[in-house]
Amino acid sequence: KDVWNREMGPAIEKYTTAIKLDGSTLYVQLSSSFLGEELSYGRKRIINRLNDALGKGLIKKLVLRYSKNPLFSPIHFSMPYPQVY
């Protein structure tokens, strides 16, 4: 989470409600659907940026999700979530 916040900056950190790395997939939950859509256009660039900051190629896939309520975060459950950008 620290790497995400540092690399993406405070404006995006403000809308990030949960982060989970599962294998080589990074799941990021955002409280703004608009931001999720905008970030999805630069998905490969974000993956490269995060991997460079980590010094390893850990992240192969980035899944951006939208949820208004962080208390009921789909990232905390193993069920699939239909809103994937």
Coordinates of N, CA and C in Angstrom, one line a residue:
K1 N 0.8 -1.2 0.0 CA 0.0 0.0 0.0 C 0.9 1.3 0.0
D2 N 2.0 1.2 0.7 CA 2.9 2.4 0.8 C 3.4 2.7 -0.6
V3 N 3.8 1.7 -1.4 CA 4.3 1.9 -2.7 C 3.2 2.5 -3.6
W4 N 2.0 2.0 -3.5 CA 0.9 2.5 -4.3 C 0.7 4.0 -4.0
N5 N 0.6 4.3 -2.7 CA 0.3 5.7 -2.3 C 1.5 6.6 -2.7
R6 N 2.7 6.2 -2.6 CA 3.9 7.0 -2.9 C 3.9 7.3 -4.4
E7 N 3.7 6.2 -5.2 CA 3.8 6.3 -6.7 C 2.6 7.0 -7.3
M8 N 1.4 6.8 -6.8 CA 0.2 7.4 -7.4 C -0.1 8.8 -6.8
G9 N 0.5 9.1 -5.7 CA 0.3 10.5 -5.2 C -0.9 10.6 -4.3
P10 N -1.0 11.8 -3.5 CA -2.1 12.0 -2.6 C -3.5 12.1 -3.2
A11 N -3.6 12.6 -4.4 CA -4.9 12.8 -5.0 C -5.6 11.4 -5.2
I12 N -4.8 10.4 -5.7 CA -5.3 9.1 -5.9 C -5.4 8.3 -4.6
E13 N -4.5 8.5 -3.7 CA -4.5 7.9 -2.3 C -5.9 8.2 -1.6
K14 N -6.3 9.5 -1.8 CA -7.6 9.9 -1.2 C -8.8 9.1 -1.6
Y15 N -8.8 8.5 -2.8 CA -9.9 7.7 -3.3 C -9.6 6.2 -3.2
T16 N -8.5 5.8 -2.7 CA -8.1 4.4 -2.6 C -8.6 3.9 -1.2
T17 N -9.5 2.9 -1.3 CA -10.1 2.4 0.0 C -9.6 1.0 0.4
A18 N -9.0 0.3 -0.5 CA -8.4 -1.0 -0.2 C -7.5 -1.5 -1.3
I19 N -6.4 -2.2 -0.8 CA -5.4 -2.7 -1.8 C -5.1 -4.1 -1.3
K20 N -5.0 -5.0 -2.3 CA -4.7 -6.4 -2.0 C -3.9 -7.0 -3.1
L21 N -2.7 -7.6 -2.8 CA -1.9 -8.3 -3.8 C -2.2 -9.8 -3.6
D22 N -2.7 -10.4 -4.6 CA -3.1 -11.9 -4.6 C -2.3 -12.5 -5.7
G23 N -1.2 -13.2 -5.4 CA -0.4 -13.8 -6.4 C 0.3 -12.6 -7.1
S24 N 0.1 -12.6 -8.4 CA 0.7 -11.5 -9.2 C -0.4 -10.5 -9.6
T25 N -1.6 -10.5 -9.0 CA -2.6 -9.6 -9.3 C -2.8 -8.6 -8.2
L26 N -2.8 -7.3 -8.5 CA -3.0 -6.3 -7.6 C -4.4 -5.8 -7.7
Y27 N -5.2 -5.9 -6.7 CA -6.6 -5.4 -6.6 C -6.6 -4.1 -5.9
V28 N -7.2 -3.1 -6.5 CA -7.2 -1.8 -5.9 C -8.7 -1.3 -5.9
Q29 N -9.2 -1.0 -4.8 CA -10.6 -0.6 -4.7 C -10.6 0.9 -4.5
L30 N -11.4 1.6 -5.3 CA -11.5 3.1 -5.3 C -12.9 3.5 -5.0
S31 N -13.0 4.7 -4.4 CA -14.3 5.2 -4.1 C -14.9 6.1 -5.2
S32 N -14.2 6.2 -6.3 CA -14.6 7.0 -7.4 C -14.6 6.1 -8.7
S33 N -15.8 5.9 -9.3 CA -15.9 5.1 -10.5 C -15.2 5.9 -11.7
F34 N -15.3 7.2 -11.7 CA -14.6 8.0 -12.7 C -13.1 7.8 -12.7
L35 N -12.6 7.9 -11.5 CA -11.1 7.7 -11.3 C -10.7 6.3 -11.8
G36 N -11.5 5.3 -11.4 CA -11.2 3.9 -11.8 C -11.1 3.8 -13.3
E37 N -12.1 4.5 -14.0 CA -12.1 4.4 -15.5 C -10.9 5.1 -16.1
E38 N -10.5 6.3 -15.5 CA -9.4 7.0 -16.0 C -8.1 6.2 -15.8
L39 N -7.9 5.6 -14.6 CA -6.7 4.8 -14.3 C -6.6 3.6 -15.2
S40 N -7.8 3.1 -15.6 CA -7.7 1.8 -16.4 C -7.1 2.1 -17.8
Y41 N -7.1 3.3 -18.3 CA -6.5 3.6 -19.5 C -4.9 3.5 -19.5
G42 N -4.4 3.7 -18.3 CA -2.9 3.7 -18.1 C -2.5 2.5 -17.3
R43 N -3.3 1.4 -17.3 CA -3.0 0.2 -16.5 C -1.6 -0.3 -16.7
K44 N -1.1 -0.5 -17.9 CA 0.2 -1.1 -18.1 C 1.3 -0.1 -17.6
R45 N 1.1 1.2 -17.8 CA 2.1 2.1 -17.3 C 2.1 2.1 -15.7
I46 N 1.0 1.9 -15.1 CA 0.9 1.9 -13.6 C 1.6 0.6 -13.1
I47 N 1.4 -0.5 -13.8 CA 2.0 -1.8 -13.4 C 3.5 -1.6 -13.5
N48 N 4.0 -1.1 -14.6 CA 5.5 -0.9 -14.8 C 6.0 0.1 -13.7
R49 N 5.3 1.1 -13.4 CA 5.8 2.1 -12.4 C 5.9 1.5 -11.0
L50 N 4.8 0.7 -10.7 CA 4.8 0.0 -9.4 C 5.9 -1.0 -9.3
N51 N 6.1 -1.8 -10.3 CA 7.2 -2.8 -10.4 C 8.5 -2.2 -10.3
D52 N 8.7 -1.1 -11.0 CA 10.0 -0.3 -10.9 C 10.3 0.1 -9.4
A53 N 9.2 0.6 -8.8 CA 9.4 1.1 -7.4 C 9.7 -0.1 -6.4
L54 N 9.1 -1.2 -6.7 CA 9.3 -2.4 -5.9 C 10.7 -3.1 -6.2
G55 N 11.2 -2.8 -7.4 CA 12.5 -3.4 -7.8 C 12.3 -4.8 -8.2
K56 N 11.1 -5.3 -8.5 CA 10.8 -6.6 -8.9 C 9.6 -6.6 -9.8
G57 N 9.4 -7.6 -10.6 CA 8.2 -7.8 -11.5 C 7.1 -8.5 -10.8
L58 N 6.7 -8.1 -9.6 CA 5.7 -8.8 -8.8 C 4.3 -8.7 -9.4
I59 N 4.0 -7.6 -10.0 CA 2.6 -7.3 -10.4 C 2.5 -7.6 -11.9
K60 N 1.6 -8.5 -12.3 CA 1.4 -8.8 -13.7 C 0.0 -8.2 -14.2
K61 N -0.9 -8.1 -13.2 CA -2.3 -7.7 -13.6 C -2.8 -6.7 -12.5
L62 N -3.5 -5.7 -13.0 CA -4.1 -4.7 -12.1 C -5.6 -4.7 -12.3
V63 N -6.3 -4.9 -11.2 CA -7.7 -4.9 -11.2 C -8.2 -3.7 -10.4
L64 N -8.9 -2.8 -11.1 CA -9.5 -1.6 -10.4 C -11.0 -1.9 -10.1
R65 N -11.4 -1.7 -8.9 CA -12.8 -1.9 -8.5 C -13.3 -0.6 -7.9
Y66 N -14.6 -0.5 -8.0 CA -15.3 0.7 -7.4 C -16.3 0.2 -6.3
S67 N -16.3 0.9 -5.2 CA -17.2 0.6 -4.1 C -17.4 1.9 -3.3
K68 N -18.7 2.2 -3.1 CA -19.0 3.4 -2.3 C -18.7 3.1 -0.8
N69 N -18.9 1.9 -0.4 CA -18.8 1.6 1.1 C -17.5 0.7 1.3
P70 N -16.5 1.3 1.9 CA -15.2 0.5 2.2 C -15.4 -0.6 3.2
L71 N -16.5 -0.4 4.1 CA -16.7 -1.4 5.1 C -17.1 -2.8 4.5
F72 N -17.8 -2.7 3.3 CA -18.2 -3.9 2.7 C -17.4 -4.2 1.4
S73 N -16.1 -4.1 1.6 CA -15.2 -4.2 0.5 C -15.2 -5.6 -0.1
P74 N -15.3 -5.7 -1.4 CA -15.3 -7.0 -2.1 C -13.9 -7.6 -2.0
I75 N -12.9 -6.8 -1.8 CA -11.5 -7.3 -1.7 C -11.4 -8.1 -0.5
H76 N -12.2 -7.9 0.5 CA -12.1 -8.7 1.8 C -12.8 -10.0 1.7
F77 N -13.5 -10.3 0.6 CA -14.2 -11.5 0.4 C -13.7 -12.2 -0.8
S78 N -13.9 -13.5 -0.9 CA -13.3 -14.3 -2.0 C -14.3 -14.3 -3.2
M79 N -15.5 -13.8 -3.0 CA -16.5 -13.8 -4.1 C -16.1 -12.8 -5.2
P80 N -16.4 -13.2 -6.4 CA -16.2 -12.3 -7.5 C -17.1 -11.1 -7.4
Y81 N -16.6 -10.0 -7.9 CA -17.3 -8.7 -7.9 C -17.6 -8.2 -9.3
P82 N -18.8 -7.9 -9.6 CA -19.1 -7.6 -11.0 C -18.6 -6.3 -11.6
Q83 N -18.2 -5.3 -10.8 CA -17.8 -4.1 -11.4 C -16.3 -4.0 -11.5
V84 N -15.7 -4.5 -12.6 CA -14.3 -4.5 -12.8 C -14.0 -3.6 -14.0
Y85 N -13.1 -2.6 -13.8 CA -12.8 -1.7 -14.9 C -11.5 -2.1 -15.6

